[in-house]
Amino acid sequence: MLATIRHTPPQPPEAPTLVIAHGLYGSARNWGVIARRLADRREVVAVDMRNHGDSPRFPVQGYPEMAADLAEVIESLGAPVDLMGHSMGGKAAMQLALTRPELIRRLVVADIAPVAYSHDQSQHARAMASVDLSTIKTRAEAEAALSAGVDDPALRAFFLQSLDLRQHPPRWKLNLPVLEAEMPKIVGWPGTEGQFPRPALFLTGAQSQYVRPEQRETIRALFPKARFAKIPGAGHWLHAEQPRAFEETVRVFLEA
C-alpha cells in the first residue's frame, strides 16, 4: 500500500477524512503545512504516490494503476472520504472518481483537466538522474549540480525535497527511470468515461494555462456538479504560491 503521512485533529473528527494526492516528482511532505491546517477538525492523510517518496516501486505509472492505489488507501481508512489531487494526483483522483465514485464524497482537482497534454516533463527526470550523487554531501552541492539541467531555482528547490541526504551516498526518493519511461501516460489521459455524481471543485491558478475555458465542457460532461474557482497571483503550483488562499477555498468547498 502507498506510504502515508497522517495528520490527526486535536479533537474527535467532525468531518470526513481528506486524502491528498500530490503531483509528479512530489511527495506527501510537500503538503505538510496545508494538511496540518486542514486537520483542525478532520483527519488529513497525504499519500506518496507510487514510485515517489516512501511508496513501493512499480514498472508502470498509468492512471488506472494510480487510482487503484488510492482506492486501497481509502478502503483502509473507511469510505467515503474527501479526495484532493494536484496535477498528476488530480488526474489519478479524477480517474478514481469516475470508476469508483462510491469511495468519494467531495472531489478537489487542483490545476489539471481530464485531457492529454503535449508538454513533456521527462527532461527533469534526466536532469535529476544526471547528478553524480557519489560526490554530493550537502544540499548546496546538490543544488549546484542540479542547476546544470534545471534553470529555475524554484523547481530545483522542489526537486531537492525528494533527495534523501541522510543516505550515504544520497539517493532520489523517486523512481526516475520509470517516471521518464511512463511520461506519455502521465501527461496523457486514458479517455475514461462515466460520471462522478457528487460535488467537484476544479481549482486553478489564475496565471496557469493548464485548465482552459474551452475544456470546461469536457469537465462538465464527466463531472456534472463541477464548480470552478481561480487563485489570484498563482500559477500551476497554486498551493505553494498562495497557500492561505488555497487552503481557505478548499475549506469553504469541503464544508459547504
mmCIF file of N, CA, C and O in Angstrom, residues 6 10 14-15 18 24 27 31 34 36 39 61 95 113 119 138 144 149 155 172 185-186 196 200-201 206 220 248:
data_model
loop_
_atom_site.group_PDB
_atom_site.id
_atom_site.type_symbol
_atom_site.label_atom_id
_atom_site.label_comp_id
_atom_site.label_asym_id
_atom_site.label_seq_id
_atom_site.Cartn_x
_atom_site.Cartn_y
_atom_site.Cartn_z
ATOM 1 N N ARG A 6 -0.151 10.972 8.181
ATOM 2 C CA ARG A 6 -1.474 11.237 8.736
ATOM 3 C C ARG A 6 -1.411 12.409 9.700
ATOM 4 O O ARG A 6 -0.526 12.491 10.551
ATOM 5 N N PRO A 10 -7.024 17.785 16.798
ATOM 6 C CA PRO A 10 -6.849 17.791 18.254
ATOM 7 C C PRO A 10 -8.054 17.222 19.001
ATOM 8 O O PRO A 10 -7.916 16.744 20.122
ATOM 9 N N GLU A 14 -14.805 15.940 13.145
ATOM 10 C CA GLU A 14 -16.165 16.404 12.906
ATOM 11 C C GLU A 14 -16.543 16.297 11.431
ATOM 12 O O GLU A 14 -17.685 16.567 11.066
ATOM 13 N N ALA A 15 -15.592 15.928 10.584
ATOM 14 C CA ALA A 15 -15.818 15.906 9.145
ATOM 15 C C ALA A 15 -15.119 14.688 8.552
ATOM 16 O O ALA A 15 -14.250 14.089 9.196
ATOM 17 N N LEU A 18 -9.860 13.656 4.766
ATOM 18 C CA LEU A 18 -9.399 14.218 3.499
ATOM 19 C C LEU A 18 -8.122 13.495 3.091
ATOM 20 O O LEU A 18 -7.167 13.426 3.866
ATOM 21 N N LEU A 24 3.429 15.113 -9.953
ATOM 22 C CA LEU A 24 4.655 14.487 -10.440
ATOM 23 C C LEU A 24 5.882 15.065 -9.742
ATOM 24 O O LEU A 24 5.996 16.283 -9.588
ATOM 25 N N SER A 27 5.701 14.712 -3.201
ATOM 26 C CA SER A 27 5.572 13.745 -2.109
ATOM 27 C C SER A 27 4.538 14.260 -1.117
ATOM 28 O O SER A 27 4.109 15.421 -1.182
ATOM 29 N N TRP A 31 2.959 18.715 1.200
ATOM 30 C CA TRP A 31 1.650 19.223 1.590
ATOM 31 C C TRP A 31 1.527 19.422 3.094
ATOM 32 O O TRP A 31 0.426 19.631 3.612
ATOM 33 N N ILE A 34 -0.340 22.812 4.544
ATOM 34 C CA ILE A 34 -1.774 22.835 4.242
ATOM 35 C C ILE A 34 -2.487 21.687 4.937
ATOM 36 O O ILE A 34 -3.584 21.858 5.484
ATOM 37 N N ARG A 36 -1.711 20.165 7.737
ATOM 38 C CA ARG A 36 -1.842 20.423 9.169
ATOM 39 C C ARG A 36 -2.943 21.439 9.452
ATOM 40 O O ARG A 36 -3.695 21.300 10.424
ATOM 41 N N ALA A 39 -6.334 19.960 9.096
ATOM 42 C CA ALA A 39 -6.586 18.901 10.082
ATOM 43 C C ALA A 39 -7.097 19.451 11.401
ATOM 44 O O ALA A 39 -7.015 18.775 12.426
ATOM 45 N N GLN A 61 3.171 3.551 -14.489
ATOM 46 C CA GLN A 61 2.689 4.773 -13.838
ATOM 47 C C GLN A 61 1.468 5.281 -14.603
ATOM 48 O O GLN A 61 1.387 6.437 -14.988
ATOM 49 N N GLN A 95 -9.668 9.878 -12.165
ATOM 50 C CA GLN A 95 -9.821 8.502 -12.620
ATOM 51 C C GLN A 95 -10.572 7.670 -11.582
ATOM 52 O O GLN A 95 -11.497 6.914 -11.911
ATOM 53 N N ALA A 113 -6.822 19.168 -15.934
ATOM 54 C CA ALA A 113 -8.084 18.798 -16.579
ATOM 55 C C ALA A 113 -7.988 17.348 -17.054
ATOM 56 O O ALA A 113 -6.891 16.815 -17.227
ATOM 57 N N HIS A 119 2.888 18.848 -23.293
ATOM 58 C CA HIS A 119 4.182 19.137 -22.674
ATOM 59 C C HIS A 119 4.833 17.855 -22.164
ATOM 60 O O HIS A 119 4.153 16.852 -21.913
ATOM 61 N N THR A 138 26.076 17.870 0.646
ATOM 62 C CA THR A 138 25.216 18.911 1.199
ATOM 63 C C THR A 138 24.154 19.306 0.184
ATOM 64 O O THR A 138 24.290 19.060 -1.030
ATOM 65 N N ALA A 144 23.800 23.016 -6.738
ATOM 66 C CA ALA A 144 24.760 23.462 -7.746
ATOM 67 C C ALA A 144 24.855 22.447 -8.886
ATOM 68 O O ALA A 144 24.900 22.817 -10.067
ATOM 69 N N GLY A 149 21.098 21.277 -15.205
ATOM 70 C CA GLY A 149 19.978 20.803 -16.023
ATOM 71 C C GLY A 149 18.652 21.462 -15.725
ATOM 72 O O GLY A 149 17.689 21.279 -16.472
ATOM 73 N N LEU A 155 12.027 25.392 -9.100
ATOM 74 C CA LEU A 155 11.918 23.981 -9.480
ATOM 75 C C LEU A 155 13.024 23.158 -8.838
ATOM 76 O O LEU A 155 12.791 22.038 -8.367
ATOM 77 N N TRP A 172 17.780 9.699 -4.672
ATOM 78 C CA TRP A 172 16.497 10.291 -5.025
ATOM 79 C C TRP A 172 15.374 9.382 -4.556
ATOM 80 O O TRP A 172 15.412 8.176 -4.790
ATOM 81 N N LYS A 185 2.085 8.383 -20.507
ATOM 82 C CA LYS A 185 0.881 8.100 -19.729
ATOM 83 C C LYS A 185 0.602 9.216 -18.724
ATOM 84 O O LYS A 185 -0.552 9.590 -18.492
ATOM 85 N N ILE A 186 1.653 9.746 -18.125
ATOM 86 C CA ILE A 186 1.484 10.759 -17.074
ATOM 87 C C ILE A 186 0.913 12.047 -17.645
ATOM 88 O O ILE A 186 0.007 12.652 -17.064
ATOM 89 N N PHE A 196 -19.014 11.394 -12.319
ATOM 90 C CA PHE A 196 -18.953 11.493 -10.863
ATOM 91 C C PHE A 196 -20.138 12.352 -10.439
ATOM 92 O O PHE A 196 -20.198 13.547 -10.774
ATOM 93 N N ALA A 200 -17.672 18.526 -7.218
ATOM 94 C CA ALA A 200 -16.249 18.523 -7.580
ATOM 95 C C ALA A 200 -15.812 19.964 -7.796
ATOM 96 O O ALA A 200 -16.471 20.719 -8.511
ATOM 97 N N LEU A 201 -14.705 20.346 -7.170
ATOM 98 C CA LEU A 201 -14.148 21.685 -7.324
ATOM 99 C C LEU A 201 -12.906 21.604 -8.198
ATOM 100 O O LEU A 201 -11.961 20.872 -7.876
ATOM 101 N N ALA A 206 -4.692 31.450 -11.373
ATOM 102 C CA ALA A 206 -5.135 32.430 -12.362
ATOM 103 C C ALA A 206 -4.092 32.639 -13.459
ATOM 104 O O ALA A 206 -4.436 33.021 -14.583
ATOM 105 N N ARG A 220 -17.385 19.218 -17.469
ATOM 106 C CA ARG A 220 -18.779 19.099 -17.023
ATOM 107 C C ARG A 220 -19.442 17.819 -17.520
ATOM 108 O O ARG A 220 -20.360 17.300 -16.879
ATOM 109 N N GLU A 248 -8.114 28.176 2.220
ATOM 110 C CA GLU A 248 -9.423 28.719 2.546
ATOM 111 C C GLU A 248 -10.459 28.329 1.500
ATOM 112 O O GLU A 248 -11.605 28.009 1.828
#
